[in-house]
CSV table of N, CA and C in Angstrom, one decimal:
chain,number,residue,atom,x,y,z
A,1,MET,N,0.6,-1.3,0.1
A,1,MET,CA,0.0,-0.1,0.1
A,1,MET,C,0.9,1.2,0.2
A,2,ILE,N,0.7,2.6,-0.8
A,2,ILE,CA,1.5,3.3,-1.2
A,2,ILE,C,0.1,4.8,-0.6
A,3,VAL,N,1.0,5.7,0.5
A,3,VAL,CA,-0.1,6.7,0.6
A,3,VAL,C,0.9,8.0,0.4
A,4,GLY,N,0.0,9.0,-0.5
A,4,GLY,CA,0.8,9.7,-0.9
A,4,GLY,C,0.0,11.3,-0.1
A,5,ILE,N,1.0,11.8,0.2
A,5,ILE,CA,0.4,12.9,1.3
A,5,ILE,C,0.9,14.4,0.9
A,6,CYS,N,0.3,15.1,0.7
A,6,CYS,CA,0.6,16.7,0.0
A,6,CYS,C,0.3,18.0,0.7
A,7,THR,N,0.8,18.7,1.1
A,7,THR,CA,0.7,20.0,1.9
A,7,THR,C,0.8,21.0,1.1
A,8,LEU,N,-0.5,21.8,0.9
A,8,LEU,CA,-0.4,22.7,-0.1
A,8,LEU,C,-0.6,24.4,0.8
A,9,GLU,N,0.3,25.2,0.4
A,9,GLU,CA,0.2,26.4,1.3
A,9,GLU,C,-0.7,27.2,-0.1
A,10,LEU,N,-1.4,28.1,0.1
A,10,LEU,CA,-2.1,28.7,-1.0
A,10,LEU,C,-2.5,30.1,-0.4
A,11,PHE,N,-2.5,30.8,-1.4
A,11,PHE,CA,-3.0,32.4,-1.5
A,11,PHE,C,-3.9,32.6,-2.0
A,12,LEU,N,-4.8,33.4,-1.5
A,12,LEU,CA,-6.2,33.7,-2.1
A,12,LEU,C,-6.4,35.2,-2.0
A,13,PRO,N,-5.8,36.0,-3.5
A,13,PRO,CA,-5.8,37.3,-3.5
A,13,PRO,C,-7.1,37.9,-3.3
A,14,ASN,N,-8.1,37.3,-3.9
A,14,ASN,CA,-9.4,37.9,-3.9
A,14,ASN,C,-10.5,38.1,-2.8
A,15,ASN,N,-9.9,37.6,-1.6
A,15,ASN,CA,-10.8,37.3,-0.9
A,15,ASN,C,-10.8,38.7,0.3
A,16,GLY,N,-11.8,39.1,0.6
A,16,GLY,CA,-11.8,40.1,1.3
A,16,GLY,C,-12.4,39.7,2.9
A,17,SER,N,-12.8,38.3,3.0
A,17,SER,CA,-13.6,38.0,4.5
A,17,SER,C,-13.3,36.6,4.4
A,18,LEU,N,-13.4,36.0,5.8
A,18,LEU,CA,-13.3,34.6,6.0
A,18,LEU,C,-14.8,33.9,5.2
A,19,LYS,N,-15.7,34.4,4.9
A,19,LYS,CA,-17.1,33.9,4.3
A,19,LYS,C,-16.6,33.8,3.0
A,20,ASP,N,-15.6,35.0,2.4
A,20,ASP,CA,-15.6,34.3,0.7
A,20,ASP,C,-14.2,33.3,0.8
A,21,LYS,N,-13.7,33.3,1.5
A,21,LYS,CA,-12.6,32.1,1.7
A,21,LYS,C,-13.1,30.6,2.1
A,22,ARG,N,-14.4,30.6,2.8
A,22,ARG,CA,-15.0,29.5,3.1
A,22,ARG,C,-15.7,29.1,1.4
A,23,GLN,N,-16.2,29.9,0.8
A,23,GLN,CA,-16.9,30.0,-0.6
A,23,GLN,C,-16.0,29.4,-1.3
A,24,VAL,N,-14.9,29.7,-1.5
A,24,VAL,CA,-13.8,29.4,-2.4
A,24,VAL,C,-13.3,28.1,-2.2
A,25,LEU,N,-12.8,28.0,-1.0
A,25,LEU,CA,-12.4,26.7,-0.5
A,25,LEU,C,-13.6,25.4,-0.6
A,26,LYS,N,-14.3,25.6,-0.5
A,26,LYS,CA,-15.6,24.7,-0.5
A,26,LYS,C,-15.8,24.1,-1.7
A,27,SER,N,-16.0,25.2,-2.7
A,27,SER,CA,-15.9,24.7,-4.4
A,27,SER,C,-14.4,24.1,-4.8
A,28,LEU,N,-13.3,24.6,-4.1
A,28,LEU,CA,-12.1,23.8,-4.7
A,28,LEU,C,-12.3,22.4,-4.3
A,29,LYS,N,-12.4,22.3,-2.7
A,29,LYS,CA,-12.3,20.7,-2.3
A,29,LYS,C,-13.3,20.1,-2.9
A,30,ASP,N,-14.4,20.4,-3.1
A,30,ASP,CA,-15.4,19.4,-3.8
A,30,ASP,C,-15.1,19.2,-5.0
A,31,ARG,N,-14.6,19.9,-5.8
A,31,ARG,CA,-14.2,19.8,-7.2
A,31,ARG,C,-13.1,18.6,-7.1
A,32,VAL,N,-12.3,18.9,-6.0
A,32,VAL,CA,-11.0,18.2,-6.4
A,32,VAL,C,-11.1,16.7,-5.7
A,33,LYS,N,-12.0,16.6,-4.6
A,33,LYS,CA,-12.8,15.4,-4.3
A,33,LYS,C,-13.2,14.2,-5.1
A,34,ARG,N,-14.2,15.3,-6.3
A,34,ARG,CA,-15.0,14.4,-7.2
A,34,ARG,C,-14.5,14.1,-8.4
A,35,ARG,N,-13.1,15.0,-8.7
A,35,ARG,CA,-12.6,14.4,-9.8
A,35,ARG,C,-11.4,13.8,-9.5
A,36,PHE,N,-10.8,13.4,-8.7
A,36,PHE,CA,-9.9,12.8,-8.1
A,36,PHE,C,-9.8,11.5,-7.0
A,37,ASN,N,-10.9,11.4,-6.5
A,37,ASN,CA,-11.2,10.6,-5.6
A,37,ASN,C,-9.9,10.8,-4.5
A,38,VAL,N,-9.7,12.0,-3.7
A,38,VAL,CA,-8.9,12.1,-2.9
A,38,VAL,C,-9.3,12.6,-1.6
A,39,SER,N,-9.0,12.4,-0.3
A,39,SER,CA,-9.3,13.0,0.7
A,39,SER,C,-8.2,14.5,0.8
A,40,ILE,N,-9.2,15.6,1.0
A,40,ILE,CA,-8.4,16.7,1.2
A,40,ILE,C,-9.6,17.8,2.5
A,41,ALA,N,-8.6,18.7,3.4
A,41,ALA,CA,-9.2,19.2,4.2
A,41,ALA,C,-8.1,20.3,4.5
A,42,GLU,N,-9.0,21.5,4.9
A,42,GLU,CA,-8.0,22.8,5.5
A,42,GLU,C,-7.5,22.4,6.8
A,43,VAL,N,-6.2,22.3,6.7
A,43,VAL,CA,-5.5,22.0,8.1
A,43,VAL,C,-4.6,22.9,9.0
A,44,ASP,N,-4.7,24.3,8.2
A,44,ASP,CA,-4.0,25.1,8.7
A,44,ASP,C,-4.3,26.6,8.6
A,45,ASP,N,-4.3,27.6,9.3
A,45,ASP,CA,-4.4,29.2,8.9
A,45,ASP,C,-6.2,29.4,8.6
A,46,GLN,N,-6.9,28.5,9.0
A,46,GLN,CA,-8.1,28.9,9.4
A,46,GLN,C,-9.0,30.3,9.4
A,47,ASP,N,-8.0,31.0,10.1
A,47,ASP,CA,-8.8,32.4,10.8
A,47,ASP,C,-8.1,33.5,9.8
A,48,LEU,N,-7.5,33.4,9.1
A,48,LEU,CA,-6.3,34.2,8.0
A,48,LEU,C,-7.4,34.4,6.6
A,49,TRP,N,-8.1,35.7,6.0
A,49,TRP,CA,-8.7,36.0,5.1
A,49,TRP,C,-8.0,35.4,3.7
A,50,GLN,N,-6.6,35.5,3.4
A,50,GLN,CA,-6.4,35.0,2.4
A,50,GLN,C,-5.0,34.0,2.2
A,51,LYS,N,-5.1,33.4,3.2
A,51,LYS,CA,-3.8,32.5,3.2
A,51,LYS,C,-4.7,31.3,3.6
A,52,THR,N,-4.1,29.8,3.3
A,52,THR,CA,-4.8,28.6,4.1
A,52,THR,C,-3.5,27.7,3.5
A,53,VAL,N,-4.0,26.4,3.9
A,53,VAL,CA,-2.9,25.3,4.0
A,53,VAL,C,-3.9,24.2,3.9
A,54,LEU,N,-3.9,23.6,3.1
A,54,LEU,CA,-4.7,22.2,2.7
A,54,LEU,C,-3.9,21.1,2.7
A,55,GLY,N,-4.5,20.1,3.1
A,55,GLY,CA,-3.7,18.5,3.1
A,55,GLY,C,-4.7,17.9,2.4
A,56,ILE,N,-3.7,17.2,1.6
A,56,ILE,CA,-4.7,15.9,0.3
A,56,ILE,C,-3.8,14.5,0.7
A,57,ALA,N,-4.6,13.6,0.5
A,57,ALA,CA,-4.2,12.2,0.9
A,57,ALA,C,-4.9,11.5,-0.1
A,58,CYS,N,-4.2,10.5,-0.9
A,58,CYS,CA,-4.4,9.7,-1.9
A,58,CYS,C,-3.7,8.2,-1.4
A,59,VAL,N,-4.6,7.2,-1.7
A,59,VAL,CA,-4.0,5.8,-1.1
A,59,VAL,C,-4.1,5.0,-2.3
A,60,GLY,N,-3.1,4.2,-2.8
A,60,GLY,CA,-3.1,3.2,-3.8
A,60,GLY,C,-2.2,2.0,-3.7
A,61,ASN,N,-1.9,1.1,-4.8
A,61,ASN,CA,-1.2,0.1,-4.3
A,61,ASN,C,0.1,0.0,-5.4
A,62,ARG,N,0.2,1.3,-6.5
A,62,ARG,CA,1.3,1.4,-7.1
A,62,ARG,C,1.9,3.0,-6.8
A,63,LYS,N,3.1,2.9,-6.7
A,63,LYS,CA,3.7,4.4,-6.2
A,63,LYS,C,3.6,5.3,-7.7
A,64,ASP,N,3.6,4.8,-8.9
A,64,ASP,CA,3.5,5.5,-9.9
A,64,ASP,C,1.8,6.2,-9.9
A,65,HIS,N,1.5,5.5,-9.4
A,65,HIS,CA,-0.2,5.8,-9.7
A,65,HIS,C,-0.6,6.9,-8.6
A,66,VAL,N,-0.2,7.0,-7.6
A,66,VAL,CA,-0.4,7.7,-6.7
A,66,VAL,C,0.3,9.0,-6.8
A,67,ASN,N,1.6,9.1,-7.3
A,67,ASN,CA,2.4,10.0,-7.8
A,67,ASN,C,1.6,10.9,-8.7
A,68,GLU,N,1.1,10.2,-9.7
A,68,GLU,CA,0.5,10.5,-10.9
A,68,GLU,C,-0.8,11.5,-10.5
A,69,VAL,N,-1.4,10.8,-9.7
A,69,VAL,CA,-2.7,11.4,-9.0
A,69,VAL,C,-2.5,12.6,-8.5
A,70,MET,N,-1.6,12.6,-7.8
A,70,MET,CA,-1.3,13.6,-6.8
A,70,MET,C,-0.4,15.1,-7.6
A,71,ASP,N,0.2,14.6,-8.7
A,71,ASP,CA,0.5,15.3,-9.6
A,71,ASP,C,-0.8,16.0,-10.4
A,72,LYS,N,-1.8,15.7,-10.6
A,72,LYS,CA,-2.7,16.1,-11.3
A,72,LYS,C,-3.4,16.8,-10.7
A,73,VAL,N,-3.5,16.4,-9.1
A,73,VAL,CA,-4.2,17.2,-8.3
A,73,VAL,C,-3.9,18.8,-8.2
A,74,ILE,N,-2.1,18.5,-7.9
A,74,ILE,CA,-1.5,20.1,-7.8
A,74,ILE,C,-1.9,20.6,-8.7
A,75,GLY,N,-1.7,20.2,-10.4
A,75,GLY,CA,-1.8,21.0,-11.4
A,75,GLY,C,-3.4,21.5,-11.4
A,76,ALA,N,-4.4,20.8,-11.1
A,76,ALA,CA,-5.8,21.4,-11.3
A,76,ALA,C,-5.9,22.1,-10.3
A,77,ILE,N,-5.4,22.4,-9.2
A,77,ILE,CA,-5.4,23.4,-8.2
A,77,ILE,C,-4.7,24.8,-8.4
A,78,ARG,N,-3.5,24.8,-9.3
A,78,ARG,CA,-2.6,25.6,-10.1
A,78,ARG,C,-3.4,26.3,-11.1
A,79,GLY,N,-4.3,25.7,-11.7
A,79,GLY,CA,-5.2,26.0,-12.9
A,79,GLY,C,-6.3,27.0,-12.4
A,80,THR,N,-6.3,27.0,-11.2
A,80,THR,CA,-7.9,27.6,-10.5
A,80,THR,C,-7.2,29.1,-10.4
A,81,PRO,N,-8.4,29.9,-11.2
A,81,PRO,CA,-8.1,31.2,-11.2
A,81,PRO,C,-7.7,32.1,-9.7
A,82,SER,N,-8.8,31.9,-8.8
A,82,SER,CA,-8.8,32.5,-7.7
A,82,SER,C,-8.0,31.8,-6.5
A,83,VAL,N,-6.9,31.1,-7.0
A,83,VAL,CA,-6.1,30.3,-6.0
A,83,VAL,C,-4.8,30.7,-6.2
A,84,GLU,N,-3.7,31.2,-5.7
A,84,GLU,CA,-2.0,30.7,-6.3
A,84,GLU,C,-1.1,30.0,-5.3
A,85,ILE,N,-0.6,28.9,-5.5
A,85,ILE,CA,0.1,28.0,-4.5
A,85,ILE,C,1.4,28.6,-4.3
A,86,MET,N,1.6,29.1,-3.4
A,86,MET,CA,3.0,29.4,-2.4
A,86,MET,C,4.2,28.7,-2.3
A,87,ASP,N,3.5,27.3,-1.9
A,87,ASP,CA,4.3,26.6,-1.4
A,87,ASP,C,3.7,25.0,-1.2
A,88,TYR,N,4.3,23.7,-1.6
A,88,TYR,CA,3.6,22.5,-1.5
A,88,TYR,C,4.8,21.6,-1.2
A,89,ARG,N,4.5,20.5,-0.2
A,89,ARG,CA,5.2,19.3,-0.2
A,89,ARG,C,4.6,18.2,-0.7
A,90,LEU,N,5.4,16.9,-1.4
A,90,LEU,CA,4.7,15.9,-1.5
A,90,LEU,C,5.7,14.8,-1.2
A,91,GLU,N,4.9,13.8,-0.3
A,91,GLU,CA,5.5,12.9,0.3
A,91,GLU,C,5.0,11.4,-0.3
A,92,LEU,N,5.3,10.5,-0.4
A,92,LEU,CA,5.0,9.2,-0.8
A,92,LEU,C,5.4,8.1,0.6
A,93,LEU,N,4.5,7.4,1.3
A,93,LEU,CA,5.2,6.5,2.1
A,93,LEU,C,4.6,5.0,1.7
């Protein structure tokens, strides 16, 4: 069993309130879950308007498949217009 864990630090430049942030993140998390079948949650900076940290996990039986899924997730988030990836870390266990 291979577990892929990704921590993404995101900047949300268009947010003016926590309500805006929650709306953007809910849409992003729902889309990523539905499209890639991964677990995703906000894990840090919940009280900041324009910054957040997301944790993403994927489980599979092949290292190359888990790595490919995580790369696609990062690419999909990078392609989201209202979100900028400041930093990320990917681990395969």
